């Protein structure tokens, strides 16, 4: 099994996710962790703060963070 299971893959390929992701990136186009560190970098990824596997709501805007690939890779390395 890869990083995401089949249900998650279907979620990320759905029209509903694409719309929510686009809305989040339109609202917060810069990487939120970078902004907290006084860096300005465009966000490329919409990340779930509480992973779906751990009960995070995939559709809750409050559970989403706009993030650059570099910060996302750091999150993954730390299991976040």
mmCIF file of C-alpha atoms in Angstrom:
data_model
loop_
_atom_site.group_PDB
_atom_site.id
_atom_site.type_symbol
_atom_site.label_atom_id
_atom_site.label_comp_id
_atom_site.label_asym_id
_atom_site.label_seq_id
_atom_site.Cartn_x
_atom_site.Cartn_y
_atom_site.Cartn_z
ATOM 1 C CA UNK A 1 0.000 0.000 0.000
ATOM 2 C CA UNK A 2 1.260 3.453 -0.915
ATOM 3 C CA UNK A 3 0.974 6.674 1.016
ATOM 4 C CA UNK A 4 -2.714 7.005 0.304
ATOM 5 C CA UNK A 5 -5.343 4.327 0.146
ATOM 6 C CA UNK A 6 -7.881 3.967 -2.649
ATOM 7 C CA UNK A 7 -10.557 6.025 -0.850
ATOM 8 C CA UNK A 8 -8.128 8.918 -0.393
ATOM 9 C CA UNK A 9 -7.002 8.699 -4.008
ATOM 10 C CA UNK A 10 -10.637 8.925 -5.117
ATOM 11 C CA UNK A 11 -11.191 11.902 -2.806
ATOM 12 C CA UNK A 12 -8.188 13.785 -4.237
ATOM 13 C CA UNK A 13 -9.364 13.088 -7.793
ATOM 14 C CA UNK A 14 -12.939 14.244 -7.154
ATOM 15 C CA UNK A 15 -14.429 17.429 -8.567
ATOM 16 C CA UNK A 16 -15.460 18.407 -5.025
ATOM 17 C CA UNK A 17 -11.819 18.272 -3.812
ATOM 18 C CA UNK A 18 -10.535 20.169 -6.848
ATOM 19 C CA UNK A 19 -13.032 22.966 -6.136
ATOM 20 C CA UNK A 20 -12.195 23.099 -2.420
ATOM 21 C CA UNK A 21 -8.452 23.044 -3.159
ATOM 22 C CA UNK A 22 -8.811 25.884 -5.676
ATOM 23 C CA UNK A 23 -10.862 27.905 -3.169
ATOM 24 C CA UNK A 24 -8.246 27.406 -0.430
ATOM 25 C CA UNK A 25 -5.385 28.401 -2.732
ATOM 26 C CA UNK A 26 -7.351 31.458 -3.922
ATOM 27 C CA UNK A 27 -7.945 32.518 -0.291
ATOM 28 C CA UNK A 28 -4.409 31.715 0.876
ATOM 29 C CA UNK A 29 -2.071 31.706 -2.142
ATOM 30 C CA UNK A 30 1.097 31.905 -0.046
ATOM 31 C CA UNK A 31 2.640 29.139 2.027
ATOM 32 C CA UNK A 32 1.243 29.607 5.532
ATOM 33 C CA UNK A 33 4.217 28.071 7.442
ATOM 34 C CA UNK A 34 6.631 30.224 5.417
ATOM 35 C CA UNK A 35 4.620 33.358 6.247
ATOM 36 C CA UNK A 36 4.915 32.529 9.955
ATOM 37 C CA UNK A 37 8.697 32.396 9.452
ATOM 38 C CA UNK A 38 8.710 35.754 7.576
ATOM 39 C CA UNK A 39 9.283 34.100 4.195
ATOM 40 C CA UNK A 40 7.107 34.663 1.143
ATOM 41 C CA UNK A 41 6.682 31.610 -1.042
ATOM 42 C CA UNK A 42 3.731 30.549 -3.215
ATOM 43 C CA UNK A 43 1.682 27.620 -1.963
ATOM 44 C CA UNK A 44 1.496 24.599 -4.253
ATOM 45 C CA UNK A 45 -0.257 22.075 -2.033
ATOM 46 C CA UNK A 46 -3.340 22.044 0.162
ATOM 47 C CA UNK A 47 -2.475 19.966 3.220
ATOM 48 C CA UNK A 48 -4.788 18.509 5.856
ATOM 49 C CA UNK A 49 -3.691 19.647 9.347
ATOM 50 C CA UNK A 50 -5.280 16.556 10.878
ATOM 51 C CA UNK A 51 -4.744 13.735 8.365
ATOM 52 C CA UNK A 52 -7.834 12.007 7.031
ATOM 53 C CA UNK A 53 -6.386 8.706 8.293
ATOM 54 C CA UNK A 54 -6.449 10.159 11.810
ATOM 55 C CA UNK A 55 -10.034 11.360 11.591
ATOM 56 C CA UNK A 56 -9.473 14.775 10.047
ATOM 57 C CA UNK A 57 -12.412 16.141 8.082
ATOM 58 C CA UNK A 58 -11.331 16.204 4.428
ATOM 59 C CA UNK A 59 -13.892 18.907 3.569
ATOM 60 C CA UNK A 60 -13.418 21.304 6.512
ATOM 61 C CA UNK A 61 -11.695 24.508 5.371
ATOM 62 C CA UNK A 62 -10.406 24.890 8.942
ATOM 63 C CA UNK A 63 -8.498 21.618 8.558
ATOM 64 C CA UNK A 64 -6.639 22.847 5.477
ATOM 65 C CA UNK A 65 -3.380 24.730 5.135
ATOM 66 C CA UNK A 66 -1.837 26.186 1.984
ATOM 67 C CA UNK A 67 1.750 24.987 1.851
ATOM 68 C CA UNK A 68 4.774 24.927 -0.457
ATOM 69 C CA UNK A 69 6.361 21.650 -1.531
ATOM 70 C CA UNK A 70 9.396 22.221 0.700
ATOM 71 C CA UNK A 71 7.270 22.674 3.846
ATOM 72 C CA UNK A 72 5.038 19.766 2.844
ATOM 73 C CA UNK A 73 8.087 17.502 2.551
ATOM 74 C CA UNK A 74 9.190 18.587 6.040
ATOM 75 C CA UNK A 75 5.684 17.823 7.377
ATOM 76 C CA UNK A 76 5.792 14.348 5.854
ATOM 77 C CA UNK A 77 9.255 13.720 7.273
ATOM 78 C CA UNK A 78 7.945 14.561 10.750
ATOM 79 C CA UNK A 79 4.745 12.548 10.333
ATOM 80 C CA UNK A 80 2.554 15.668 10.275
#
